[in-house]
Every structure is written in C-alpha cells, then in structure tokens.
Amino acid sequence: MTTLSTAAQNAACDAIVDLIDAGGAATGSLSFTTAADGELANLTWASGDAFGNAVAGVATMNDIQNGTASQGTCTKAKFQDDTTAVVIEGTVTISAGGGDIELTKVAFEAGDTVTMTSGQTTVTVPAGP
C-alpha cells in the first residue's frame, strides 16, 4: 500500500483549493444549486483566499460573505473560480443529513439569507487508500 507524506498531502490539498482562487483577478465563489443546477445563492469570500493552507492534509474554508437566495430546494454546492469553472462539487443536506455541506435548511424562499461560517467546510487529501 502506498501512502503520501504529510508534505505531499498538504501540497496536493493546497493545489486543489488554490484553483478556486486561480480563475482571474477576483476570488472564486460558492454556488448553491438545485438538482437541475439552477443557482439559488452565490457566496463570495470576504477577502483573500477561499481556504487556508493545508495542515496534515486538511484545508479549512476561510470567512465567506452571506448570500441572498432565490426560491428553491438546494441539493448541491459548487466551489468555483471567478470564471465559474467548478473545482469541487458536493451534496447539500440539512444538519445531520450526511451531506458534504450541511445547512440549517435547504428549502429556500426568495430573499432568504444563506450563511456559512469559517471552518464549516474542509477539504482533505488522505495519506492513503
């Protein structure tokens, strides 16, 4: 069985999350969408990078600004660069629902505020299989 050193885990993890900031002049965004990819809310990072530097293969999301929702049910989250190229896509469920991102609610009404907190999401590159 092969394993990655901590330095390799960190380098791989940083390379992945840095793609979110690499699209152009601005930072990327976190888009919440319906199952059919209709965008419900788009959040942008308060300043700087989307994620901090990886430690032990884990990068933690930095502060992100609140977003305003459109009406619909959220099932997906897309971390994308500023050209909207998707870097990471995951599932969204209510708290304790087992999704990649868990929110307090997923059925949005138009004008709802969508909030995430720093550290609520991490990206991990494991040492091995």
mmCIF file of C-alpha atoms in Angstrom:
data_model
loop_
_atom_site.group_PDB
_atom_site.id
_atom_site.type_symbol
_atom_site.label_atom_id
_atom_site.label_comp_id
_atom_site.label_asym_id
_atom_site.label_seq_id
_atom_site.Cartn_x
_atom_site.Cartn_y
_atom_site.Cartn_z
ATOM 1 C CA MET A 1 0.000 0.000 0.000
ATOM 2 C CA THR A 2 1.302 3.439 -0.874
ATOM 3 C CA THR A 3 0.945 6.460 1.369
ATOM 4 C CA LEU A 4 1.604 10.150 0.999
ATOM 5 C CA SER A 5 3.882 12.083 3.287
ATOM 6 C CA THR A 6 2.315 14.978 5.170
ATOM 7 C CA ALA A 7 4.178 17.380 2.887
ATOM 8 C CA ALA A 8 2.688 15.665 -0.180
ATOM 9 C CA GLN A 9 -0.808 15.674 1.363
ATOM 10 C CA ASN A 10 -0.522 19.399 2.086
ATOM 11 C CA ALA A 11 0.834 20.197 -1.403
ATOM 12 C CA ALA A 12 -1.961 18.260 -3.105
ATOM 13 C CA CYS A 13 -4.668 19.772 -0.920
ATOM 14 C CA ASP A 14 -3.335 23.317 -1.392
ATOM 15 C CA ALA A 15 -3.155 22.798 -5.169
ATOM 16 C CA ILE A 16 -6.817 21.754 -5.271
ATOM 17 C CA VAL A 17 -8.236 24.585 -3.177
ATOM 18 C CA ASP A 18 -5.972 27.178 -4.805
ATOM 19 C CA LEU A 19 -7.780 26.501 -8.103
ATOM 20 C CA ILE A 20 -10.817 28.263 -6.603
ATOM 21 C CA ASP A 21 -8.785 31.469 -6.425
ATOM 22 C CA ALA A 22 -6.990 30.986 -9.762
ATOM 23 C CA GLY A 23 -9.647 31.914 -12.323
ATOM 24 C CA GLY A 24 -8.605 35.532 -12.769
ATOM 25 C CA ALA A 25 -8.485 38.803 -10.891
ATOM 26 C CA ALA A 26 -11.176 38.010 -8.312
ATOM 27 C CA THR A 27 -11.631 35.201 -5.827
ATOM 28 C CA GLY A 28 -13.998 32.354 -6.557
ATOM 29 C CA SER A 29 -17.403 31.667 -5.095
ATOM 30 C CA LEU A 30 -19.563 29.014 -3.514
ATOM 31 C CA SER A 31 -22.723 28.413 -5.519
ATOM 32 C CA PHE A 32 -25.699 26.602 -4.010
ATOM 33 C CA THR A 33 -27.889 24.964 -6.665
ATOM 34 C CA THR A 34 -30.925 22.801 -7.244
ATOM 35 C CA ALA A 35 -30.664 19.222 -8.513
ATOM 36 C CA ALA A 36 -31.096 20.654 -12.046
ATOM 37 C CA ASP A 37 -28.199 23.126 -11.471
ATOM 38 C CA GLY A 38 -30.381 26.208 -11.062
ATOM 39 C CA GLU A 39 -28.419 28.653 -8.928
ATOM 40 C CA LEU A 40 -30.136 29.545 -5.649
ATOM 41 C CA ALA A 41 -27.398 31.556 -3.927
ATOM 42 C CA ASN A 42 -23.844 32.593 -4.657
ATOM 43 C CA LEU A 43 -21.484 33.408 -1.790
ATOM 44 C CA THR A 44 -18.075 35.034 -2.151
ATOM 45 C CA TRP A 45 -15.162 35.090 0.235
ATOM 46 C CA ALA A 46 -14.781 38.162 2.423
ATOM 47 C CA SER A 47 -11.180 38.702 1.336
ATOM 48 C CA GLY A 48 -8.223 36.737 0.154
ATOM 49 C CA ASP A 49 -8.173 33.012 -0.418
ATOM 50 C CA ALA A 50 -11.122 30.647 -0.186
ATOM 51 C CA PHE A 51 -9.207 28.196 2.023
ATOM 52 C CA GLY A 52 -6.251 28.445 4.373
ATOM 53 C CA ASN A 53 -3.061 26.457 3.915
ATOM 54 C CA ALA A 54 -3.461 22.735 4.478
ATOM 55 C CA VAL A 55 -2.300 21.213 7.758
ATOM 56 C CA ALA A 56 -1.971 17.415 7.889
ATOM 57 C CA GLY A 57 -3.730 17.241 4.504
ATOM 58 C CA VAL A 58 -6.736 19.350 5.583
ATOM 59 C CA ALA A 59 -7.547 22.847 4.273
ATOM 60 C CA THR A 60 -10.212 24.816 6.161
ATOM 61 C CA MET A 61 -12.535 27.323 4.496
ATOM 62 C CA ASN A 62 -11.940 30.992 5.295
ATOM 63 C CA ASP A 63 -14.627 33.572 6.120
ATOM 64 C CA ILE A 64 -17.297 33.877 3.438
ATOM 65 C CA GLN A 65 -19.930 36.565 2.970
ATOM 66 C CA ASN A 66 -23.637 35.810 3.293
ATOM 67 C CA GLY A 67 -25.698 35.405 0.152
ATOM 68 C CA THR A 68 -29.317 36.064 -0.779
ATOM 69 C CA ALA A 69 -31.328 33.093 -2.017
ATOM 70 C CA SER A 70 -33.810 32.547 -4.789
ATOM 71 C CA GLN A 71 -36.725 30.215 -4.161
ATOM 72 C CA GLY A 72 -35.975 26.507 -4.494
ATOM 73 C CA THR A 73 -34.522 23.436 -2.816
ATOM 74 C CA CYS A 74 -30.764 23.213 -2.556
ATOM 75 C CA THR A 75 -29.105 19.847 -3.201
ATOM 76 C CA LYS A 76 -25.629 20.802 -4.476
ATOM 77 C CA ALA A 77 -22.753 23.117 -3.644
ATOM 78 C CA LYS A 78 -20.149 24.128 -6.203
ATOM 79 C CA PHE A 79 -16.842 25.719 -5.306
ATOM 80 C CA GLN A 80 -15.902 27.589 -8.452
ATOM 81 C CA ASP A 81 -13.280 30.024 -9.657
ATOM 82 C CA ASP A 82 -14.219 33.529 -10.795
ATOM 83 C CA THR A 83 -14.860 32.257 -14.327
ATOM 84 C CA THR A 84 -17.457 29.837 -12.806
ATOM 85 C CA ALA A 85 -15.327 26.780 -13.622
ATOM 86 C CA VAL A 86 -16.307 24.195 -10.986
ATOM 87 C CA VAL A 87 -13.370 22.983 -8.879
ATOM 88 C CA ILE A 88 -15.245 20.970 -6.231
ATOM 89 C CA GLU A 89 -18.884 19.849 -6.240
ATOM 90 C CA GLY A 90 -20.674 18.233 -3.329
ATOM 91 C CA THR A 91 -24.051 17.433 -1.851
ATOM 92 C CA VAL A 92 -26.042 19.682 0.473
ATOM 93 C CA THR A 93 -28.410 18.408 3.159
ATOM 94 C CA ILE A 94 -29.951 19.729 6.326
ATOM 95 C CA SER A 95 -27.907 19.438 9.530
ATOM 96 C CA ALA A 96 -27.135 15.800 10.432
ATOM 97 C CA GLY A 97 -28.315 14.749 6.960
ATOM 98 C CA GLY A 98 -24.939 13.408 5.866
ATOM 99 C CA GLY A 99 -24.252 15.852 3.037
ATOM 100 C CA ASP A 100 -20.853 17.232 2.133
ATOM 101 C CA ILE A 101 -22.197 20.576 3.349
ATOM 102 C CA GLU A 102 -24.949 20.700 5.938
ATOM 103 C CA LEU A 103 -27.182 23.750 6.314
ATOM 104 C CA THR A 104 -29.921 24.527 8.813
ATOM 105 C CA LYS A 105 -32.393 24.463 5.920
ATOM 106 C CA VAL A 106 -32.271 23.576 2.235
ATOM 107 C CA ALA A 107 -35.712 24.809 1.070
ATOM 108 C CA PHE A 108 -35.114 28.490 0.384
ATOM 109 C CA GLU A 109 -37.628 31.265 -0.095
ATOM 110 C CA ALA A 110 -36.728 34.232 -2.282
ATOM 111 C CA GLY A 111 -34.756 36.718 -0.198
ATOM 112 C CA ASP A 112 -33.599 34.235 2.468
ATOM 113 C CA THR A 113 -30.096 34.840 3.785
ATOM 114 C CA VAL A 114 -27.688 31.950 3.219
ATOM 115 C CA THR A 115 -24.951 31.865 5.846
ATOM 116 C CA MET A 116 -21.850 29.735 6.265
ATOM 117 C CA THR A 117 -19.164 30.138 8.881
ATOM 118 C CA SER A 118 -15.400 29.935 8.609
ATOM 119 C CA GLY A 119 -14.287 26.400 9.307
ATOM 120 C CA GLN A 120 -17.684 24.899 8.469
ATOM 121 C CA THR A 121 -16.152 23.181 5.439
ATOM 122 C CA THR A 122 -12.831 21.428 4.924
ATOM 123 C CA VAL A 123 -11.107 19.692 2.024
ATOM 124 C CA THR A 124 -8.999 16.644 2.885
ATOM 125 C CA VAL A 125 -6.326 14.745 0.986
ATOM 126 C CA PRO A 126 -5.777 11.461 2.855
ATOM 127 C CA ALA A 127 -2.387 9.823 3.304
ATOM 128 C CA GLY A 128 -3.505 6.648 1.601
ATOM 129 C CA PRO A 129 -6.369 4.466 0.484
#
